[in-house]
Amino acid sequence: MNTVKILLVEDHMVVRNGIKLLLESEGEFTVIGEASDGVEALSMLANGLAPDIVLTDISMENMDGMELLKVVVQKYPLVKVVILSMLNQIHYVVEGFDHGLAGYLLKNVGYHELLFGLKHVADGGRYISEEVSMALLEQVSSGQVYTAVEKGMTVDLDINDRELEVLALIADGFTNVEIADRIFLSKRTVEGYRQSLIDKTKVKNTAELVKYAFQHGLLK
């Protein structure tokens, strides 16, 4: 039986190793390459690596997952791209599928859903994890409309993917120490991101930051 060949792109080695072990515990998948960012992944593809699926995070240095997606879709149309991220903001999902994304999964997804989603993509389908699908359904049922203005706000504020990741965890009520543990950063670095977000949004404190983020479409 042919296995599904995966190029795994993730900047945290511990997380990458965990995902690799999880995938290879299932006989249908083989991780044929590992990269820490989009630049390294593209170099491997240029050197002849031929995965069926590129499984990538969004927030990475040098080249993030969204930029990697755009290049892979153009240069390697037979390779499918699936995002596996902690970020469940709807604008990432919309942008990704606008550019040819094959799947969007959250890192808190269950073992069986992860495998099912990847198998579905390998068979030619597209997949969105259940939690993201429900968020989209809630937006539709409540009459909310995703707009290009919302999509562009992060660019106007010059908020990067890592800051958005920290912002989402702040909104979920995690402390600096807890955020640092979850995304493998130092407490001081997380504190720096929090202050940077406050400065960029011109709010006074964390409570106002979270309120601002929801009001202006940074978080859903």
N, CA and C of each residue as an Amber inpcrd file, in Angstrom:
protein
   660
   0.8370000  -1.2000000   0.0000000   0.0000000   0.0000000   0.0000000
   0.8740000   1.2530000   0.0000000   0.5650000   2.1880000  -0.8980000
   1.3120000   3.4320000  -0.9440000   0.9290000   4.3280000   0.2320000
   1.9460000   4.9170000   0.8500000   1.6620000   5.8200000   1.9620000
   1.5820000   7.2590000   1.4510000   0.9050000   8.1100000   2.2330000
   0.8210000   9.5320000   1.9230000   2.0980000  10.1920000   2.4210000
   2.8130000  10.8400000   1.5160000   4.1050000  11.4440000   1.8670000
   3.8910000  12.8810000   2.3440000   4.4360000  13.1820000   3.5240000
   4.2180000  14.4720000   4.1750000   5.5290000  15.2400000   4.3120000
   5.5040000  16.5290000   3.9420000   6.5680000  17.4640000   4.3030000
   6.0360000  18.2880000   5.4700000   6.6490000  18.1700000   6.6300000
   6.1750000  18.7940000   7.8590000   6.9400000  20.0950000   8.1020000
   6.2160000  21.2040000   8.1650000   6.8380000  22.5220000   8.3280000
   6.3510000  23.1390000   9.6390000   7.2360000  23.2060000  10.6110000
   6.8870000  23.6660000  11.9650000   8.1590000  24.1520000  12.6410000
   8.1010000  25.3590000  13.2240000   9.3390000  25.9280000  13.7570000
   9.6950000  25.4620000  15.1670000   8.7900000  24.7970000  15.8640000
   9.1000000  24.2780000  17.1930000   9.4270000  22.7900000  17.1020000
  10.6550000  22.4480000  17.4000000  11.1080000  21.0750000  17.1970000
  10.3070000  20.0690000  18.0180000   9.9750000  20.4240000  19.2600000
   9.2250000  19.5060000  20.1170000   7.8600000  19.2100000  19.4960000
   7.1960000  20.2580000  19.0270000   5.8880000  20.0910000  18.3870000
   6.0320000  19.2740000  17.1080000   7.0570000  19.5970000  16.3190000
   7.2840000  18.8840000  15.0540000   7.5160000  17.3930000  15.2970000
   8.3310000  17.0830000  16.2960000   8.5960000  15.6740000  16.6010000
   7.3340000  14.9500000  17.0430000   6.4910000  15.6610000  17.8180000
   5.2470000  15.0560000  18.2800000   4.3020000  14.7550000  17.1310000
   4.1850000  15.6920000  16.2120000   3.3170000  15.4880000  15.0540000
   3.8410000  14.3460000  14.1900000   5.1560000  14.2980000  14.0150000
   5.7600000  13.2370000  13.2100000   5.4810000  11.8670000  13.8090000
   5.6840000  11.7480000  15.1140000   5.4170000  10.4680000  15.7770000
   3.9600000  10.0670000  15.6390000   3.0890000  11.0440000  15.7700000
   1.6560000  10.7850000  15.6570000   1.3010000  10.2870000  14.2620000
   1.8140000  10.9540000  13.2470000   1.4970000  10.5640000  11.8730000
   2.0790000   9.1950000  11.5300000   3.3110000   8.9640000  11.9540000
   3.9650000   7.7130000  11.5680000   3.5150000   6.5170000  12.4070000
   2.7210000   6.7920000  13.4580000   2.1140000   5.6810000  14.1920000
   0.9810000   5.0700000  13.3710000   0.5450000   5.8240000  12.3850000
  -0.4720000   5.3600000  11.4450000   0.2340000   4.9580000  10.1540000
   0.0800000   3.7270000   9.7250000   0.8440000   3.1980000   8.5950000
   0.5950000   3.8750000   7.2720000  -0.4130000   4.7270000   7.1970000
  -0.7590000   5.3450000   5.9210000   0.0220000   6.6200000   5.6330000
   0.8390000   7.0780000   6.5890000   1.5730000   8.3340000   6.4120000
   3.0680000   8.1280000   6.6140000   3.8550000   8.8700000   5.8300000
   5.3030000   8.8930000   5.9970000   5.7770000  10.3350000   5.9260000
   6.4910000  10.7860000   6.9530000   7.0660000  12.1190000   6.9360000
   8.3960000  12.0290000   6.2030000   8.4530000  12.5730000   4.9820000
   9.6620000  12.4410000   4.1520000  10.5760000  13.6640000   4.2700000
  10.1030000  14.7000000   4.9620000  10.9320000  15.8850000   5.1300000
  10.4220000  16.7480000   6.2630000  11.3360000  17.4770000   6.9170000
  10.9880000  18.3920000   8.0020000  11.6780000  19.7270000   7.7680000
  10.9390000  20.8030000   7.9800000  11.4840000  22.1460000   7.8100000
  11.0000000  23.0360000   8.9480000  11.8000000  24.0520000   9.2670000
  11.4500000  24.9460000  10.3660000  10.7720000  26.2280000   9.8920000
  10.7480000  26.4630000   8.5760000  10.0470000  27.6240000   8.0390000
   9.8120000  27.4370000   6.5420000   9.1140000  28.3980000   5.9360000
   8.7680000  28.2840000   4.5300000   9.9580000  28.2890000   3.5990000
  10.9760000  29.0680000   3.9340000  12.1810000  29.1360000   3.0900000
  12.8420000  27.7600000   3.0050000  13.0010000  27.1190000   4.1470000
  13.6260000  25.7890000   4.1770000  12.7690000  24.7750000   3.4270000
  11.4620000  24.8780000   3.5660000  10.5620000  23.9550000   2.8740000
  10.6760000  24.1070000   1.3610000  10.7080000  25.3440000   0.8840000
  10.8230000  25.5810000  -0.5560000  12.1560000  25.0870000  -1.1030000
  13.2050000  25.2130000  -0.2990000  14.5120000  24.7050000  -0.7150000
  14.4630000  23.1930000  -0.9060000  13.7790000  22.5090000  -0.0050000
  13.6600000  21.0510000  -0.1120000  12.8580000  20.6590000  -1.3470000
  11.7910000  21.3970000  -1.6320000  10.9890000  21.1150000  -2.8270000
  11.8040000  21.3780000  -4.0930000  12.5690000  22.4660000  -4.0810000
  13.3970000  22.7990000  -5.2420000  14.4650000  21.7480000  -5.5020000
  14.8800000  21.0600000  -4.4430000  15.9090000  20.0200000  -4.5690000
  15.3300000  18.6490000  -4.8830000  14.0390000  18.6090000  -5.1830000
  13.4510000  17.3680000  -5.6810000  12.5700000  16.6050000  -4.7230000
  12.4110000  17.0930000  -3.4840000  11.5030000  16.4030000  -2.5650000
  10.0880000  16.4740000  -3.1300000   9.3800000  15.3570000  -3.1180000
   8.0590000  15.2940000  -3.7540000   7.0070000  14.7620000  -2.7930000
   6.5430000  15.5940000  -1.8640000   5.4960000  15.1570000  -0.9370000
   4.1190000  15.2000000  -1.6010000   3.1990000  14.4780000  -1.0290000
   1.8050000  14.6060000  -1.4470000   1.1630000  15.8060000  -0.7600000
   1.5650000  16.0250000   0.5060000   0.9880000  17.1030000   1.3110000
   2.0890000  17.8610000   2.0350000   2.0030000  19.1940000   1.9980000
   2.8130000  20.0280000   2.8790000   1.9270000  20.3900000   4.0550000
   2.2970000  19.9380000   5.2440000   1.5510000  20.2240000   6.4700000
   2.3140000  21.3030000   7.2210000   1.7480000  22.5080000   7.3010000
   2.5120000  23.6510000   7.7850000   1.7800000  24.4590000   8.8470000
   2.5570000  25.0270000   9.7580000   2.0490000  26.0190000  10.6990000
   1.8900000  27.3400000   9.9480000   1.2510000  28.3290000  10.5790000
   1.1820000  29.6710000   9.9910000   2.3380000  30.5260000  10.4950000
   2.4620000  30.6390000  11.8220000   3.4050000  31.5920000  12.4230000
   4.8200000  31.0140000  12.4540000   5.6710000  31.4910000  11.5540000
   7.0660000  31.0700000  11.5060000   7.9150000  32.2460000  11.0570000
   9.1780000  32.2320000  11.4410000  10.1020000  33.2760000  10.9960000
  10.4700000  33.0580000   9.5220000  11.0580000  34.0960000   8.9120000
  11.5570000  34.0620000   7.5310000  10.4450000  33.9840000   6.4860000
   9.6540000  32.9340000   6.5220000   8.4930000  32.8340000   5.6310000
   7.4080000  32.0570000   6.3420000   6.2280000  32.6680000   6.4990000
   5.1570000  31.9900000   7.2410000   4.3830000  31.0330000   6.3430000
   3.4490000  30.3330000   6.9500000   2.7080000  29.3100000   6.2370000
   1.8480000  29.8320000   5.1120000   1.3000000  31.0400000   5.2790000
   0.4440000  31.6000000   4.2370000   1.2590000  31.9640000   2.9970000
   2.4500000  32.5280000   3.2020000   3.3200000  32.8350000   2.0680000
   3.8060000  31.5530000   1.3940000   4.1150000  30.5600000   2.1930000
   4.5320000  29.2590000   1.6570000   3.4310000  28.6750000   0.7850000
   2.1990000  28.7440000   1.2610000   1.0500000  28.2470000   0.4960000
   1.0040000  28.8600000  -0.8950000   1.1340000  30.1830000  -0.9680000
   1.0100000  30.8910000  -2.2410000   2.0740000  30.4330000  -3.2370000
   3.3000000  30.2020000  -2.7550000   4.3790000  29.7760000  -3.6480000
   4.1720000  28.3280000  -4.0940000   3.8090000  27.4600000  -3.1450000
   3.6240000  26.0390000  -3.4700000   2.5150000  25.8620000  -4.5010000
   1.4040000  26.5640000  -4.3160000   0.2800000  26.4460000  -5.2530000
   0.7010000  26.8600000  -6.6640000   1.5490000  27.8640000  -6.7660000
   2.0010000  28.3370000  -8.0780000   3.0420000  27.4170000  -8.7090000
   4.0410000  27.0190000  -7.9040000   5.1780000  26.2790000  -8.4570000
   5.0000000  24.7620000  -8.4290000   4.2260000  24.2630000  -7.4800000
   4.0790000  22.8100000  -7.3160000   2.5930000  22.4640000  -7.2040000
   1.8370000  22.6270000  -8.2760000   0.3730000  22.4730000  -8.2270000
  -0.1110000  21.0820000  -7.8320000   0.7370000  20.0780000  -7.9420000
   0.3190000  18.7260000  -7.5590000   0.4590000  18.4780000  -6.0520000
   1.1410000  19.3880000  -5.3700000   1.3390000  19.2460000  -3.9150000
   0.2200000  19.9900000  -3.1970000  -0.4510000  19.3020000  -2.2970000
  -1.5360000  19.9080000  -1.5300000  -0.9710000  20.5230000  -0.2500000
  -1.5440000  21.6240000   0.1780000  -1.0900000  22.3000000   1.3880000
  -2.1980000  22.2690000   2.4330000  -1.8360000  21.8340000   3.6250000
  -2.7550000  21.8290000   4.7670000  -2.1230000  22.6400000   5.8910000
  -2.8780000  23.5630000   6.4580000  -2.4010000  24.3490000   7.5960000
  -2.8260000  23.6740000   8.8870000  -1.8770000  23.5520000   9.8130000
  -2.1490000  23.0410000  11.1540000  -1.6850000  24.1270000  12.1190000
  -2.6230000  24.8310000  12.7350000  -2.2740000  26.0350000  13.4790000
  -3.0780000  26.1560000  14.7610000  -2.5680000  26.9650000  15.6950000
  -3.3370000  27.3270000  16.8750000  -4.3130000  28.4500000  16.5700000
  -4.1450000  29.1230000  15.4430000  -4.9390000  30.3040000  15.1150000
  -6.2620000  29.9000000  14.4650000  -7.3690000  30.2780000  15.1060000
  -8.6710000  29.9290000  14.5410000  -9.4290000  31.1520000  14.0390000
  -8.6820000  32.2280000  13.7090000  -9.3330000  33.4030000  13.1590000
  -9.8430000  33.1090000  11.7450000 -11.0710000  33.5270000  11.4980000
 -11.7320000  33.1820000  10.2480000 -11.0090000  33.7720000   9.0350000
 -10.3970000  34.9460000   9.2080000  -9.7600000  35.5680000   8.0330000
  -8.6190000  34.7200000   7.5040000  -7.9270000  33.9620000   8.3770000
  -6.8780000  33.0590000   7.8990000  -7.4780000  31.9440000   7.0450000
  -8.6020000  31.4220000   7.4780000  -9.2510000  30.3320000   6.7500000
  -9.6880000  30.8190000   5.3700000 -10.3420000  31.9800000   5.3370000
 -10.8190000  32.5380000   4.0720000  -9.6520000  32.8390000   3.1310000
  -8.6160000  33.4950000   3.6700000  -7.4520000  33.8220000   2.8420000
  -6.7900000  32.5560000   2.3020000  -6.6510000  31.5630000   3.1710000
  -6.0140000  30.3160000   2.7620000  -6.7350000  29.6360000   1.6090000
  -8.0600000  29.4860000   1.7310000  -8.8110000  28.8030000   0.6820000
  -8.9100000  29.6610000  -0.5780000  -8.8500000  30.9760000  -0.4160000
  -8.7840000  31.8540000  -1.5960000  -7.5360000  31.5880000  -2.4230000
  -6.4610000  31.1340000  -1.7550000  -5.1820000  30.9120000  -2.4410000
  -4.8890000  29.4310000  -2.7040000  -5.9050000  28.5870000  -2.6010000
  -5.7240000  27.1990000  -2.9970000  -5.4210000  26.2270000  -1.8730000
  -5.6460000  26.6230000  -0.6350000  -5.4250000  25.7280000   0.4990000
  -6.3190000  24.4970000   0.3890000  -5.7890000  23.3490000   0.8100000
  -6.5680000  22.1080000   0.7450000  -7.1930000  21.7350000   2.0920000
  -6.6200000  22.2550000   3.1880000  -7.1780000  21.9050000   4.4930000
  -6.7170000  22.8550000   5.5770000  -7.5700000  23.0630000   6.5860000
  -7.2210000  23.9200000   7.7270000  -7.6210000  23.1910000   8.9990000
  -6.6110000  22.8510000   9.7990000  -6.8250000  22.1080000  11.0390000
  -6.2240000  22.8760000  12.2080000  -6.8760000  22.8180000  13.3570000
  -6.3420000  23.4380000  14.5630000  -5.4760000  22.4440000  15.3220000
  -4.4870000  22.9530000  16.0500000  -3.5710000  22.0720000  16.7640000
  -4.2250000  21.3460000  17.9340000  -5.4010000  21.7970000  18.3500000
  -6.1000000  21.0810000  19.4080000  -7.0490000  20.0160000  18.8490000
  -6.9340000  19.7730000  17.5490000  -7.7820000  18.7750000  16.9080000
  -7.4760000  17.3870000  17.4700000  -8.4890000  16.5350000  17.5170000
  -8.3030000  15.1740000  17.9990000  -7.5030000  14.3280000  17.0130000
  -6.8990000  13.2770000  17.5430000  -6.0650000  12.3710000  16.7440000
  -6.8180000  11.8520000  15.5180000  -8.0270000  11.3790000  15.7210000
  -8.7750000  10.7530000  14.6230000  -9.1850000  11.7790000  13.5720000
  -9.5340000  13.0130000  14.0170000  -9.9230000  14.0310000  13.0360000
  -8.7260000  14.4810000  12.2140000  -7.5670000  14.5830000  12.8600000
  -6.3540000  14.9390000  12.1290000  -6.0750000  13.9400000  11.0120000
  -6.0950000  12.6820000  11.3490000  -5.8190000  11.6460000  10.3550000
  -6.8900000  11.6160000   9.2670000  -8.1440000  11.7470000   9.6950000
  -9.2440000  11.7500000   8.7130000  -9.0960000  12.9130000   7.7400000
  -8.7890000  14.1170000   8.2760000  -8.6450000  15.2910000   7.4360000
  -7.5380000  15.1380000   6.4230000  -6.3940000  14.6200000   6.8530000
  -5.2640000  14.4320000   5.9410000  -5.5710000  13.3660000   4.8790000
  -6.2380000  12.2990000   5.2870000  -6.6130000  11.2660000   4.3150000
  -7.5880000  11.8310000   3.2860000  -8.5290000  12.6390000   3.7610000
  -9.5120000  13.2400000   2.8670000  -8.8290000  14.1410000   1.8400000
  -7.8640000  14.9390000   2.2920000  -7.1150000  15.8150000   1.3820000
  -6.2950000  14.9830000   0.3860000  -5.6430000  13.9400000   0.8910000
  -4.8380000  13.0750000   0.0240000  -5.6870000  12.4260000  -1.0690000
  -6.9650000  12.2070000  -0.7630000  -7.8780000  11.5970000  -1.7340000
  -8.4950000  12.6260000  -2.6750000  -8.0560000  13.8760000  -2.5540000
  -8.5170000  14.8980000  -3.4880000  -9.5560000  15.8610000  -2.9430000
  -9.9190000  15.7130000  -1.6600000 -10.9270000  16.5880000  -1.0810000
 -10.3130000  17.7900000  -0.3920000 -11.1670000  18.5860000   0.2180000
 -10.7470000  19.6970000   1.0670000 -11.3390000  19.4830000   2.4500000
 -10.6590000  20.0260000   3.4500000 -11.1340000  19.7490000   4.8130000
 -10.9110000  20.9510000   5.7220000 -11.9170000  21.2560000   6.5340000
 -11.8250000  22.2590000   7.5990000 -12.1900000  21.5650000   8.8960000
 -11.3830000  21.7600000   9.9420000 -11.6510000  21.0800000  11.2040000
 -12.9880000  21.5250000  11.7800000 -13.5680000  20.6700000  12.5960000
 -14.9230000  20.8730000  13.0950000 -15.0830000  22.2160000  13.8190000
 -14.1100000  22.5730000  14.6480000 -14.2000000  23.8180000  15.4150000
 -14.2540000  25.0320000  14.5030000 -13.4400000  25.0300000  13.4410000
 -13.4380000  26.1380000  12.4910000 -14.7480000  26.1580000  11.7000000
 -15.2430000  24.9930000  11.3210000 -16.5070000  24.9090000  10.5870000
 -17.6520000  25.4890000  11.4030000 -17.6730000  25.1990000  12.7000000
 -18.7320000  25.7110000  13.5610000 -18.6360000  27.2310000  13.7010000
 -17.4080000  27.7560000  13.7700000 -17.2320000  29.2110000  13.8540000
 -17.7520000  29.8880000  12.5930000 -17.4710000  29.2840000  11.4330000
 -17.9830000  29.8230000  10.1750000 -19.5080000  29.7660000  10.1320000
 -20.0690000  28.6500000  10.6060000 -21.5210000  28.4860000  10.6200000
 -22.1820000  29.5200000  11.5240000 -21.5620000  29.7900000  12.6710000
 -22.1100000  30.7790000  13.5950000 -22.1130000  32.1630000  12.9610000
 -21.0510000  32.4820000  12.2050000 -21.0080000  33.7820000  11.5300000
 -22.1190000  33.9080000  10.5000000 -22.3200000  32.8430000   9.7380000
 -23.3640000  32.8780000   8.7120000 -24.7410000  33.0050000   9.3490000
 -24.9930000  32.1910000  10.3890000 -26.3120000  32.1820000  11.0190000
 -26.6190000  33.4800000  11.7500000 -25.5670000  34.1870000  12.2140000
 -25.7730000  35.4470000  12.9210000 -25.7980000  36.6420000  11.9700000
 -25.5840000  36.3680000  10.6770000 -25.6430000  37.4310000   9.6900000
 -24.3580000  38.2190000   9.5470000 -23.2770000  37.7800000  10.1940000
 -22.0070000  38.4850000  10.0710000 -21.4400000  38.2630000   8.6730000
 -20.7910000  39.2780000   8.1480000 -20.2110000  39.1920000   6.8130000
 -18.7180000  39.4320000   6.9100000 -17.9610000  38.5420000   6.3320000
 -16.5040000  38.7200000   6.2790000 -16.1870000  39.7280000   5.1870000
 -15.4260000  40.7720000   5.5070000 -15.1450000  41.8170000   4.5310000
 -13.6580000  41.9890000   4.3220000 -13.3170000  42.5850000   3.1920000
 -11.9110000  42.8510000   2.8990000 -11.3280000  43.8530000   3.8860000
 -12.1690000  44.7330000   4.4280000 -11.6860000  45.6980000   5.4140000
 -11.1780000  44.9760000   6.6560000 -11.9600000  43.9970000   7.1290000
 -11.5160000  43.2280000   8.2840000 -10.2190000  42.5110000   7.9860000
 -10.1330000  41.9610000   6.7830000  -8.9530000  41.1940000   6.4000000
  -7.7010000  42.0560000   6.3730000  -7.8590000  43.3420000   6.0250000
  -6.7120000  44.2200000   5.8860000  -6.2950000  44.9070000   7.1630000
  -7.0850000  44.7960000   8.2330000  -6.7970000  45.5740000   9.4340000
  -5.4630000  45.2030000  10.0700000  -5.1250000  43.9100000  10.0550000
  -3.8680000  43.5030000  10.6540000  -2.6860000  44.0980000   9.9050000
  -2.8410000  44.2900000   8.5890000  -1.7740000  44.8920000   7.8010000
  -1.6240000  46.3690000   8.1640000  -2.7650000  47.0500000   8.2910000
  -2.7440000  48.4720000   8.6330000  -2.0690000  48.7100000   9.9810000
  -2.2780000  47.7980000  10.9210000  -1.7000000  47.9360000  12.2570000
  -0.3050000  47.3250000  12.3400000   0.1250000  46.6660000  11.2810000
   1.4330000  46.0120000  11.2580000   1.5530000  44.9790000  12.3660000
   0.4860000  44.2110000  12.5690000   0.4920000  43.1280000  13.5510000
   0.8590000  41.8360000  12.8310000   1.9200000  41.1710000  13.2990000
   2.3730000  39.9610000  12.6130000   1.6670000  38.7180000  13.1430000
   1.9370000  37.5780000  12.5010000   1.2560000  36.3300000  12.8440000
   1.5180000  35.9020000  14.2790000   2.7510000  36.0710000  14.7510000
   3.0710000  35.6720000  16.1230000   2.3080000  36.5250000  17.1280000
   2.2080000  37.8230000  16.8420000   1.4400000  38.7030000  17.7300000
  -0.0320000  38.3080000  17.7390000  -0.5710000  37.9210000  16.5830000
  -1.9580000  37.4680000  16.5320000  -2.1530000  36.1930000  17.3400000
  -1.1640000  35.3090000  17.2850000  -1.2240000  34.0700000  18.0520000
  -1.2630000  34.3810000  19.5460000  -0.4050000  35.3000000  19.9870000
  -0.3900000  35.7100000  21.3950000  -1.7000000  36.4000000  21.7510000
  -2.2030000  37.2490000  20.8700000  -3.4570000  37.9570000  21.1130000
  -4.6150000  36.9850000  21.3210000  -4.6800000  35.9440000  20.5030000
  -5.7490000  34.9530000  20.6390000  -5.6790000  34.2610000  21.9970000
  -4.4740000  33.9580000  22.4610000  -4.3100000  33.2930000  23.7580000
  -4.6200000  34.2500000  24.9080000  -4.2730000  35.5240000  24.7520000
  -4.6370000  36.5300000  25.7640000  -6.1550000  36.5850000  25.8920000
  -6.8440000  36.6050000  24.7410000  -8.3030000  36.6770000  24.7440000
  -8.9290000  35.4440000  25.3890000  -8.2230000  34.3190000  25.3150000
  -8.7100000  33.0900000  25.9510000  -8.4150000  33.0580000  27.4490000
  -7.7430000  34.1080000  27.9540000  -7.5370000  34.2320000  29.3920000
  -6.2450000  33.6510000  29.9220000  -5.3140000  33.2860000  29.0450000
  -4.0570000  32.7090000  29.5010000  -3.1190000  33.8110000  30.0180000
  -2.3450000  33.4930000  31.0380000  -1.3500000  34.4200000  31.5700000
  -0.1070000  34.4010000  30.6890000   0.8070000  35.3410000  30.9260000
   2.0540000  35.3700000  30.1560000   2.8310000  34.0640000  30.2930000
   2.8880000  33.5460000  31.5070000   3.6160000  32.2920000  31.7520000
   2.9600000  31.1360000  31.0010000   1.6400000  31.0690000  31.0480000
   0.9120000  29.9880000  30.3670000   1.0820000  30.0910000  28.8520000
   1.0300000  31.3260000  28.3280000   1.2300000  31.5100000  26.8880000
   2.6390000  31.0870000  26.4860000   3.6180000  31.4830000  27.2960000
   5.0100000  31.1170000  27.0150000   5.1750000  29.5980000  26.9460000
   4.5340000  28.8910000  27.8600000   4.6180000  27.4270000  27.8790000
   3.9430000  26.8040000  26.6580000   2.8370000  27.3760000  26.2400000
   2.0620000  26.8000000  25.1380000   2.7380000  26.9760000  23.7900000
   3.4160000  28.1260000  23.5800000   3.9900000  28.3730000  22.2480000
   5.5210000  28.4470000  22.2900000   6.0790000  27.9460000  23.3970000
   7.5260000  27.7220000  23.4930000   8.3270000  29.0140000  23.3280000
   7.8970000  30.0530000  24.0410000   8.6280000  31.3090000  24.0970000
   8.9700000  31.6120000  25.5470000   9.8470000  32.5820000  25.7720000
  10.1300000  33.0020000  27.1430000   9.0260000  33.9320000  27.6310000
   8.8630000  34.0150000  28.9360000   7.8710000  34.9080000  29.5270000
   8.1590000  36.3560000  29.1170000   9.4240000  36.7290000  29.0800000
   9.7940000  38.0940000  28.7090000   9.3840000  38.4080000  27.2650000
   9.5490000  37.4310000  26.3760000   9.1600000  37.6380000  24.9800000
   7.6570000  37.8300000  24.8530000   6.8900000  37.0230000  25.5830000
   5.4300000  37.1600000  25.5610000   5.0150000  38.5210000  26.0980000
   5.6590000  38.9580000  27.1750000   5.3760000  40.2790000  27.7310000
   5.6380000  41.3680000  26.6870000   6.7040000  41.1840000  25.9160000
   7.0270000  42.1360000  24.8650000   5.9520000  42.1820000  23.7860000
   5.4510000  41.0030000  23.3930000   4.3780000  40.9520000  22.4030000
   3.1190000  41.6250000  22.9360000   2.7890000  41.3610000  24.2030000
   1.5920000  41.9620000  24.7960000   1.6950000  43.4990000  24.7800000
   2.8560000  44.0250000  25.1740000   3.0360000  45.4700000  25.2040000
   3.0290000  46.0540000  23.7890000   3.6180000  45.3250000  22.8460000
   3.6250000  45.7700000  21.4630000   2.2060000  45.8810000  20.9150000
   1.3590000  44.9130000  21.2530000  -0.0360000  44.9350000  20.8140000
  -0.7800000  46.1280000  21.4100000  -0.5250000  46.3950000  22.6890000
  -1.1490000  47.5430000  23.3460000  -0.7050000  48.8480000  22.6890000
   0.5800000  48.9300000  22.3770000   1.1140000  50.1320000  21.7410000
   0.5280000  50.3330000  20.3360000   0.4620000  49.2480000  19.5550000
  -0.0050000  49.3540000  18.1730000  -1.4920000  49.6890000  18.0790000
  -2.2790000  49.1670000  19.0330000  -3.7230000  49.4360000  19.0080000
  -4.0850000  50.7020000  19.7740000  -3.0770000  51.2760000  20.4910000
  -3.2630000  52.5210000  21.2310000  -4.3500000  52.4110000  22.3010000
  -4.3620000  51.2640000  22.9820000  -5.2760000  51.0860000  24.1120000
  -4.4820000  51.1980000  25.4070000  -5.2000000  51.1950000  26.5560000
  -4.5430000  51.4520000  27.8310000  -4.1050000  50.1920000  28.5640000
  -4.8170000  49.0860000  28.3490000  -4.5240000  47.8780000  29.1030000
  -4.9940000  46.6390000  28.3400000  -4.7850000  45.4760000  28.9600000
  -5.1170000  44.2110000  28.2910000  -6.6120000  44.0670000  28.0430000
  -7.4340000  44.4850000  28.9960000  -8.8820000  44.3810000  28.8340000
  -9.3510000  45.1680000  27.6070000  -8.8180000  46.3890000  27.4540000
  -9.1780000  47.2000000  26.2970000  -8.6170000  46.5990000  25.0020000
  -7.4640000  45.9510000  25.1020000  -6.8590000  45.2970000  23.9380000
  -7.7800000  44.2050000  23.3950000  -8.2770000  43.3690000  24.2910000
  -9.1680000  42.2700000  23.8770000 -10.4600000  42.8360000  23.2830000
 -11.0220000  43.8530000  23.9270000 -12.2440000  44.4890000  23.4220000
 -12.0050000  45.0560000  22.0270000 -10.8900000  45.7480000  21.8640000
 -10.5270000  46.3230000  20.5690000 -10.4100000  45.2250000  19.5080000
  -9.7460000  44.1320000  19.8710000  -9.5020000  43.0400000  18.9150000
 -10.8000000  42.4660000  18.3610000 -11.7990000  42.2930000  19.2070000
 -13.0750000  41.7470000  18.7380000 -13.8800000  42.7920000  17.9490000
 -13.8190000  44.0440000  18.3880000 -14.5700000  45.0900000  17.7210000
 -14.0490000  45.3710000  16.3190000 -12.7400000  45.1820000  16.1290000
 -12.1270000  45.5300000  14.8470000 -11.7770000  44.3120000  13.9870000
 -12.2880000  43.1640000  14.3470000 -12.1450000  41.9930000  13.4910000
 -10.8120000  41.2830000  13.5650000  -9.9690000  41.6470000  14.5570000
  -8.6940000  40.9260000  14.7190000  -8.9380000  39.5300000  15.2570000
  -9.9820000  39.3890000  16.0810000 -10.3770000  38.1010000  16.6340000
 -11.8550000  37.8800000  16.3390000 -12.2100000  36.6140000  16.1900000
 -13.6130000  36.2660000  15.9580000 -14.1290000  35.4130000  17.1030000
